[in-house]
Coordinates of C-alpha atoms and ligand atoms in Angstrom, one line a residue:
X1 CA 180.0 -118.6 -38.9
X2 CA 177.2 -118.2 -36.1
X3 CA 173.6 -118.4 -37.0
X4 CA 172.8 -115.0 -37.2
X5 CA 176.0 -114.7 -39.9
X6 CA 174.7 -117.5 -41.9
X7 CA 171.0 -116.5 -41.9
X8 CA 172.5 -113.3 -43.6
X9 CA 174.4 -115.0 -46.0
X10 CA 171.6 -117.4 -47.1
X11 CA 169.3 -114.8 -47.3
X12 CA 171.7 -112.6 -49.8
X13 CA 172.4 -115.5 -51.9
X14 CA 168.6 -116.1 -52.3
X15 CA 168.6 -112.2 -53.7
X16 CA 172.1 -112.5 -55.4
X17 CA 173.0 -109.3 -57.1
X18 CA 169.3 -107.7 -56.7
X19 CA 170.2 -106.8 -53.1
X20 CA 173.3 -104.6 -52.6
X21 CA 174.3 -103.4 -49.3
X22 CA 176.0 -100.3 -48.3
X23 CA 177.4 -99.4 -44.8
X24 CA 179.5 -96.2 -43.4
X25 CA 182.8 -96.7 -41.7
X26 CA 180.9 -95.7 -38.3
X27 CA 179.1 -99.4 -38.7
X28 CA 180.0 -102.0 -36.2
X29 CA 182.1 -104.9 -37.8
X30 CA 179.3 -107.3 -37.5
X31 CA 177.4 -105.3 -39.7
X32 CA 180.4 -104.7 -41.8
X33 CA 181.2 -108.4 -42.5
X34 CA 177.9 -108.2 -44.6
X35 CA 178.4 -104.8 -46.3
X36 CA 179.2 -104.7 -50.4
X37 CA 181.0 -101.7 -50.0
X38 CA 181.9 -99.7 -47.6
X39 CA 182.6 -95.8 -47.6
X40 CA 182.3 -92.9 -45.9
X41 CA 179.4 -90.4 -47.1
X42 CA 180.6 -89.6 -51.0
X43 CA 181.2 -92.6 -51.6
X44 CA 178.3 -94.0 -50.8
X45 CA 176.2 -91.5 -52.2
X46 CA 178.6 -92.4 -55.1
X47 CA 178.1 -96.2 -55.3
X48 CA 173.9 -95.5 -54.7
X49 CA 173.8 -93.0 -58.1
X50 CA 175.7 -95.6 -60.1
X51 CA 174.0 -98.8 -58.8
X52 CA 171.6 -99.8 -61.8
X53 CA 171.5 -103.8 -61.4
X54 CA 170.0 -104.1 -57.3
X55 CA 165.9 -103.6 -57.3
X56 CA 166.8 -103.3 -53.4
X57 CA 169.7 -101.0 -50.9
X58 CA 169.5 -101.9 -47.4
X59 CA 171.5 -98.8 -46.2
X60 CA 173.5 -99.5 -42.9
X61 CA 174.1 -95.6 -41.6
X62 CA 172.2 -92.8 -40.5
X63 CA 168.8 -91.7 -42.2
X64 CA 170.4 -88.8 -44.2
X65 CA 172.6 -91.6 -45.6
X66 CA 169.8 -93.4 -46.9
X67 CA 167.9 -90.5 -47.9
X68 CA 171.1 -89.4 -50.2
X69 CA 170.9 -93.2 -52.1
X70 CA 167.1 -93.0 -52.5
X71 CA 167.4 -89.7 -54.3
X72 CA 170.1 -90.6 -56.5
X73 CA 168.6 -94.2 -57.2
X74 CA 166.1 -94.7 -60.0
X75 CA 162.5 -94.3 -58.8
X76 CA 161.7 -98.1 -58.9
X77 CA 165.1 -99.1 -56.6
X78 CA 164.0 -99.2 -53.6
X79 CA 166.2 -98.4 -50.3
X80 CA 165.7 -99.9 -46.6
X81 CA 167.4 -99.3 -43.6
X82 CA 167.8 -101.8 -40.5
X83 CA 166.9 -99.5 -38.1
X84 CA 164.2 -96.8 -38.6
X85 CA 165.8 -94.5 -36.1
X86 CA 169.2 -94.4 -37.1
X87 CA 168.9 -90.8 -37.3
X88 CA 171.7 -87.3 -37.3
X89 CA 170.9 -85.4 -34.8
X90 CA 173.3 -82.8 -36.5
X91 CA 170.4 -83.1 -39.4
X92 CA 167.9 -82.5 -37.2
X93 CA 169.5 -78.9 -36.3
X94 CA 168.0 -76.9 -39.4
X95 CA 164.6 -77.6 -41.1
X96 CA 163.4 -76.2 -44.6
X97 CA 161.8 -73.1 -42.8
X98 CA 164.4 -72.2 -41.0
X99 CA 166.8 -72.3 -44.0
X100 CA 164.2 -70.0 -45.1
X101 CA 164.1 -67.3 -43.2
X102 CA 168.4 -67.6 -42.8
X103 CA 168.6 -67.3 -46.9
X104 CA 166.2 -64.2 -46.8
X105 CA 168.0 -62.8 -44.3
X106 CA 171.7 -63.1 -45.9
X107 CA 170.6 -62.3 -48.9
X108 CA 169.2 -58.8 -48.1
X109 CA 173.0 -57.9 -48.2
X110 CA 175.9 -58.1 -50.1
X111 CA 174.5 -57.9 -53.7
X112 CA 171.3 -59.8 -53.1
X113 CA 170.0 -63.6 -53.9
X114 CA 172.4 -63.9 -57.6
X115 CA 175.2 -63.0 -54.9
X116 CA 175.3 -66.1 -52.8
X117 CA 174.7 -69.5 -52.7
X118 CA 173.5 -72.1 -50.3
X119 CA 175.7 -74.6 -49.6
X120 CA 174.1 -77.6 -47.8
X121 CA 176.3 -80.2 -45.8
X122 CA 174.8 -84.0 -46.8
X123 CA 174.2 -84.2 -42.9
X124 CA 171.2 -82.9 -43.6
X125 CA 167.0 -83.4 -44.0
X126 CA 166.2 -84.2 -47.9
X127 CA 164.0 -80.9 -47.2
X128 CA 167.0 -78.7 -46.7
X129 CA 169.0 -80.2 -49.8
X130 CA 165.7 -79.5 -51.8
X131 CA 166.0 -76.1 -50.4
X132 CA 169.2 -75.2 -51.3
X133 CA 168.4 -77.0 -54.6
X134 CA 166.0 -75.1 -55.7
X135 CA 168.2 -71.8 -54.9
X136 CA 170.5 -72.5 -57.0
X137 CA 173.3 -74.3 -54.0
X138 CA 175.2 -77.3 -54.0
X139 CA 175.1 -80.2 -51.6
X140 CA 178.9 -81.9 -50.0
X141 CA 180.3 -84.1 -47.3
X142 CA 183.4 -83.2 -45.5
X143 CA 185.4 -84.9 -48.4
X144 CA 184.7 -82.5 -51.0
X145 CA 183.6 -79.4 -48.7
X146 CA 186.9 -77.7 -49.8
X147 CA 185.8 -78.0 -53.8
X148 CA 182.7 -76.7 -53.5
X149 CA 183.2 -73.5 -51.3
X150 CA 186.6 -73.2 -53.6
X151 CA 183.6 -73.1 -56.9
X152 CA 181.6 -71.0 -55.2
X153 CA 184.0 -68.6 -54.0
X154 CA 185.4 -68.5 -57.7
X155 CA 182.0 -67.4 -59.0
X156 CA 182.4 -64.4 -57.3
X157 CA 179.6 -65.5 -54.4
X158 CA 179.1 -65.5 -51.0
X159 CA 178.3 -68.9 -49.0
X160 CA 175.4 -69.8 -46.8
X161 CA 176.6 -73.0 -45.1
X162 CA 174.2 -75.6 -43.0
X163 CA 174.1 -76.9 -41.0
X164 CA 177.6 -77.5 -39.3
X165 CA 179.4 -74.3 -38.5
X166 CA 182.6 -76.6 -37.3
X167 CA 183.1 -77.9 -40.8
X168 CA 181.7 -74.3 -42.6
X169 CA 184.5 -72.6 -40.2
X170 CA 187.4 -74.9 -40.8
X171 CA 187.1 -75.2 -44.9
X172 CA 186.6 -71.1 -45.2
X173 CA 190.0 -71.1 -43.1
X174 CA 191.6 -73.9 -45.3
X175 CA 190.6 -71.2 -48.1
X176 CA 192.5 -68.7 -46.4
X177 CA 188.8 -66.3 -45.8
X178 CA 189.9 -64.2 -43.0
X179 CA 187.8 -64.7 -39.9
X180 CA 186.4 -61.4 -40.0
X181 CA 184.7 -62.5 -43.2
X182 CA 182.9 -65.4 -41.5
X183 CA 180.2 -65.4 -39.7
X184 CA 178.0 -67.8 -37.7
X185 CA 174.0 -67.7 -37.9
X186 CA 172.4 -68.4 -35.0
X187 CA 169.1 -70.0 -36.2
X188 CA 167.4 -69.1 -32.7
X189 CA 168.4 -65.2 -32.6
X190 CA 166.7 -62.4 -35.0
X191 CA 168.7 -61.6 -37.9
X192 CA 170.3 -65.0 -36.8
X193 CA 171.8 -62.9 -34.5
X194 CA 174.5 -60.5 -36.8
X195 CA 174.5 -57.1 -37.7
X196 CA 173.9 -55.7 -41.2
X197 CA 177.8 -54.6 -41.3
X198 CA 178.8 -58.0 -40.2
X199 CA 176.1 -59.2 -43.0
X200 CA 177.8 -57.1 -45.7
X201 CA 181.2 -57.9 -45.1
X202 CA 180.2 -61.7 -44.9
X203 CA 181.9 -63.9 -47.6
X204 CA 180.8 -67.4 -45.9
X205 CA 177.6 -67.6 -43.2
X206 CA 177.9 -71.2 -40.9
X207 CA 174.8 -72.5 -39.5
X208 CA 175.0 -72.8 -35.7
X209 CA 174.8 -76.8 -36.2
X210 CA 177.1 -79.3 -34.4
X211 CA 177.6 -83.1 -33.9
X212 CA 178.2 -84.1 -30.4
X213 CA 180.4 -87.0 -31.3
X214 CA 183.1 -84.5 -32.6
X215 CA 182.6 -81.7 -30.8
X216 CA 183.9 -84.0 -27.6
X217 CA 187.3 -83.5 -29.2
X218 CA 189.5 -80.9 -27.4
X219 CA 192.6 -79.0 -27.5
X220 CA 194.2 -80.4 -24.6
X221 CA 194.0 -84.1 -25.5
X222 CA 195.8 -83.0 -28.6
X223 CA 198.3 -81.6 -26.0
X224 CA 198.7 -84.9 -24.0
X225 CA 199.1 -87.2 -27.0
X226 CA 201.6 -84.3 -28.2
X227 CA 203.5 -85.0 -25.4
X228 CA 203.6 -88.5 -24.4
X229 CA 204.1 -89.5 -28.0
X230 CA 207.3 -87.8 -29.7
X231 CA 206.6 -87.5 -33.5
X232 CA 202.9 -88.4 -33.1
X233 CA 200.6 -87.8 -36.7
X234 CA 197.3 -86.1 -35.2
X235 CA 194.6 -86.4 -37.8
X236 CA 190.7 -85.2 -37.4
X237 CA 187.3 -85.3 -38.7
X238 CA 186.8 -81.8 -40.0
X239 CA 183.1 -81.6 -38.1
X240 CA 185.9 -81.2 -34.8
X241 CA 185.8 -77.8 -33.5
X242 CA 188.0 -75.3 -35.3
X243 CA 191.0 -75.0 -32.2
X244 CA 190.3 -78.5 -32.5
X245 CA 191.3 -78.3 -36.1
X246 CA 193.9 -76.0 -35.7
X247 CA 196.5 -77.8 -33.4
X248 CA 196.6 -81.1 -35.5
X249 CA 198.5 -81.6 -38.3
X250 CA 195.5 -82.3 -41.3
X251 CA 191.6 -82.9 -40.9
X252 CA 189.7 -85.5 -43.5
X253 CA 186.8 -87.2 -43.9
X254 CA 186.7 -90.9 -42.9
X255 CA 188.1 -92.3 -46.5
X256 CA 190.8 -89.7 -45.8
X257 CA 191.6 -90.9 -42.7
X258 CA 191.9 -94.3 -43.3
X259 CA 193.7 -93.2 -46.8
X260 CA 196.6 -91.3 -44.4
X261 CA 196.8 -94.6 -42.2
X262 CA 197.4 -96.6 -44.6
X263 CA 199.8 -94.8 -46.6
X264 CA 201.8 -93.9 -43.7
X265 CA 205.5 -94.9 -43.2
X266 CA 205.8 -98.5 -41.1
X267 CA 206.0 -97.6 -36.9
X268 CA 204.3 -94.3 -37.5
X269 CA 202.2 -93.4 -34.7
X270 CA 198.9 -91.6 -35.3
X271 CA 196.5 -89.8 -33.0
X272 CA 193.1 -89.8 -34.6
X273 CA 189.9 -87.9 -33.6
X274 CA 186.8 -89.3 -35.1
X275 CA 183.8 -91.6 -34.3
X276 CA 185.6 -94.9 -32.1
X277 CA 184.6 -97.5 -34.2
X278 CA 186.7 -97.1 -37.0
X279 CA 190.1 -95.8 -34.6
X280 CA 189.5 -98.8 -32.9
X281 CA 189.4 -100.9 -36.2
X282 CA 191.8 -99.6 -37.9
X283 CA 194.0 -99.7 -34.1
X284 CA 193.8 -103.5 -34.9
X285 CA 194.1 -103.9 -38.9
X286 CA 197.5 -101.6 -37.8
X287 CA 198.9 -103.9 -35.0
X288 CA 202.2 -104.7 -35.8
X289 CA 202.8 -102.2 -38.4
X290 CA 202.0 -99.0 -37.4
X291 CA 200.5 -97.7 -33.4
X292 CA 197.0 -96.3 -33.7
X293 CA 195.6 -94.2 -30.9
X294 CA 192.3 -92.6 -30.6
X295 CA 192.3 -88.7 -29.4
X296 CA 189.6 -90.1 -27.2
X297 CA 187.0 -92.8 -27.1
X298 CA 183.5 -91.1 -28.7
X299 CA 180.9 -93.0 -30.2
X300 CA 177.9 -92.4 -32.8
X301 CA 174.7 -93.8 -30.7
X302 CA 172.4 -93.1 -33.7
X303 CA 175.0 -95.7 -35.9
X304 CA 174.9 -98.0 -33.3
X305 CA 171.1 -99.1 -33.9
X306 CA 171.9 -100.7 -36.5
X307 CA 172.9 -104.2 -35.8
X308 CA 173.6 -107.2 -37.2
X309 CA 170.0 -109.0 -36.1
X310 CA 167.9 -105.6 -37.4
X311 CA 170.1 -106.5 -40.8
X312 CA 169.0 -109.6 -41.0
X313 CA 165.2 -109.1 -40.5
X314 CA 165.9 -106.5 -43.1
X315 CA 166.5 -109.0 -45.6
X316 CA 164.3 -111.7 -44.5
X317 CA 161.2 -109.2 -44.5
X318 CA 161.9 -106.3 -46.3
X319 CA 158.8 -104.3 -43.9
X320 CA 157.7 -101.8 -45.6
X321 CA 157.9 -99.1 -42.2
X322 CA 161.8 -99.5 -43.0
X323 CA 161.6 -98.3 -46.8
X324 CA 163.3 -95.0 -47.0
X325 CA 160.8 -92.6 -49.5
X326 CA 161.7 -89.3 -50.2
X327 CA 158.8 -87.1 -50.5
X328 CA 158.2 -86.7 -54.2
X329 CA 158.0 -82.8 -54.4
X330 CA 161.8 -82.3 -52.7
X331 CA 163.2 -85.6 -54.6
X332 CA 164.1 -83.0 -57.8
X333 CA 165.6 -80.1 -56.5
X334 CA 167.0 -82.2 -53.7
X335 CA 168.6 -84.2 -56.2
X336 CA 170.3 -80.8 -57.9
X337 CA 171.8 -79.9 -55.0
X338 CA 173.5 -83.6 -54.8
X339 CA 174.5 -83.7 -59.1
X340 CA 175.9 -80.8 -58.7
X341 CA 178.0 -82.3 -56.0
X342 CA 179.2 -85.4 -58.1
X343 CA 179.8 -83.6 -60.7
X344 CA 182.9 -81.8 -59.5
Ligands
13P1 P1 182.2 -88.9 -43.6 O1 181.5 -88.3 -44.8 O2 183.6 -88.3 -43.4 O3 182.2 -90.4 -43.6 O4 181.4 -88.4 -42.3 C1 180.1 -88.6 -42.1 C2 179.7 -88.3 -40.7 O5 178.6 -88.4 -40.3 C3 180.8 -87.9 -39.8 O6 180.3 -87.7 -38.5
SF4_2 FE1 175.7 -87.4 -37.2 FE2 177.9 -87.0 -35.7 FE3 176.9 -89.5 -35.9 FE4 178.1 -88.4 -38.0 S1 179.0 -88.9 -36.0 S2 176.2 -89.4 -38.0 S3 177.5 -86.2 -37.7 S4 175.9 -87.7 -34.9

């Protein structure tokens, strides 16, 4: 154990079971060796709403992460993160007025406000999930995407989706909603940029949101692995573009992915398109048993500020700058939009 290892482990003794810590699958391993659980973003946001015994979270992810655990922790639970700007820029994409002005448009067709429902991706500012929230929508991650539109689409409404129109586009497909009842607002056009008859015949609306670590995905490395590799498994994140999508053979979150490694048959092979760190880990817990390839090599900057130093000033000093506190006015209705979530 190096220094910086043991400072960590001294320092969590000291706390014992007052300090958990969570980290995302995006997390270097450094960081990981330190992590009491592990998970991509429901399960997380999972593990943070039934946590009851630690007084303190020190949240290795991306803000929104954080964000998630502080709302669905009790008031006096207090969450940290190592690195203050360890932020989504896919989050940053759609802000509360925005979401605004996009819900009063859709909903001036189609059978009005009781006909549709916001539908907020957890990639997303606590603003926006108050937002939706408070209109009635649900919050998901890309592991439960599929059940929510499925319960809203059952109740008879139409979908607002923010704010990534890669994952809003793939789960209406996976729900068989023809693509000329989707549509894609544009937050930066009028009307966000769709005609009333488009607007009426509109079942689900994506956001024009993206993340740049999966949009670097592409068709024709799906092509190349195809062909140099007879028999090969493709899986993808579902925030890869739709053709993206289309040509492999499933899309998951990152528990699913890791879930379809590891339940595959011995010498599969398996093309995977998501964030580096975790192909490449799971590349190496596979050696030997089954061949791991990424699509292409694409990492999350914004998860890479955490480290394994920030983690432990984290715990040695708990600085106040780097306690996550979501604005007491959206922490109710931002919290709705995330129960109703975890309740399905
Ligand atoms: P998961 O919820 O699948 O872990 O994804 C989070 C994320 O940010 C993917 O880019
Ligand atoms: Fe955001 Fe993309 Fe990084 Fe996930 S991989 S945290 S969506 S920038």
């Amino acid at each position: 154990m190096d220094n910086l290892s043991e400072k960590i482990s001294d320092l969590r003794r000291s706390w014992g079971s007052r300090v958990l810590i969570l980290a995302h699958h995006y997390q270097t391993d450094a960081v990981l060796q330190h992590a009491d659980a592990i998970g991509d973003s429901l399960e997380l946001a999972r593990r943070a709403a039934s946590e009851t015994k630690a007084e303190r979270i020190a949240f290795c992810g991306v803000r929104f992460m954080a964000e998630t655990a502080d709302i669905l922790t009790a008031p006096q639970q207090r969450v940290y993160v190592p690195d203050t700007e360890a932020l989504c820029p896919m989050a940053a994409m759609a802000d509360a007025a925005e979401a605004g002005i996009a819900w009063k448009t859709v909903t001036r067709y189609g059978g009005g406000p009781d006909a549709w429902r916001p539908i907020v991706y957890v990639n997303s500012t606590a603003e926006v999930k108050a937002f939706c929230g408070h209109h009635g929508g649900w919050a998901c991650t890309s592991g439960n995407a599929t059940a929510a539109f499925r319960h809203a689409l059952d109740d008879g409404r139409r979908i607002l989706f923010l704010p990534d129109e890669h994952l809003g586009v793939n789960t209406a497909r996976t729900l068989g909603i023809p693509d000329n009842q989707q549509a894609i607002y544009d937050p930066a056009l009028d009307n966000g940029g769709l005609s009333p008859q488009t607007l009426d015949t509109a079942r689900v609306v994506v956001w024009k949101g993206y993340c740049h670590v999966h949009t670097a995905f592409m068709a024709e490395q799906i092509a190349a692995v195809r062909k140099r590799y007879a028999g090969v498994h493709v899986i993808v994140h579902p925030e890869c573009p739709t053709n993206v999508v289309a040509l492999s053979d499933e899309s998951g979150s990152t528990a699913r992915i890791i879930e379809v490694v590891r339940n595959a048959p011995p010498d599969s092979i398996i093309a995977i398109g998501t964030e580096a760190r975790l192909v490449r880990r799971l590349a190496r817990e596979q050696q030997g048993q089954r061949t791991i390839i990424p699509l292409q090599d694409s990492i999350c900057p914004n998860m890479s500020r955490n480290t394994e130093s920030k983690l432990a000033t984290l715990l040695d000093l708990w600085p106040e700058s780097q306690c996550v506190n979501v604005h007491e006015s959206l922490r109710e209705p931002a919290r709705l939009a995330l129960e109703r979530m975890l309740a399905v």
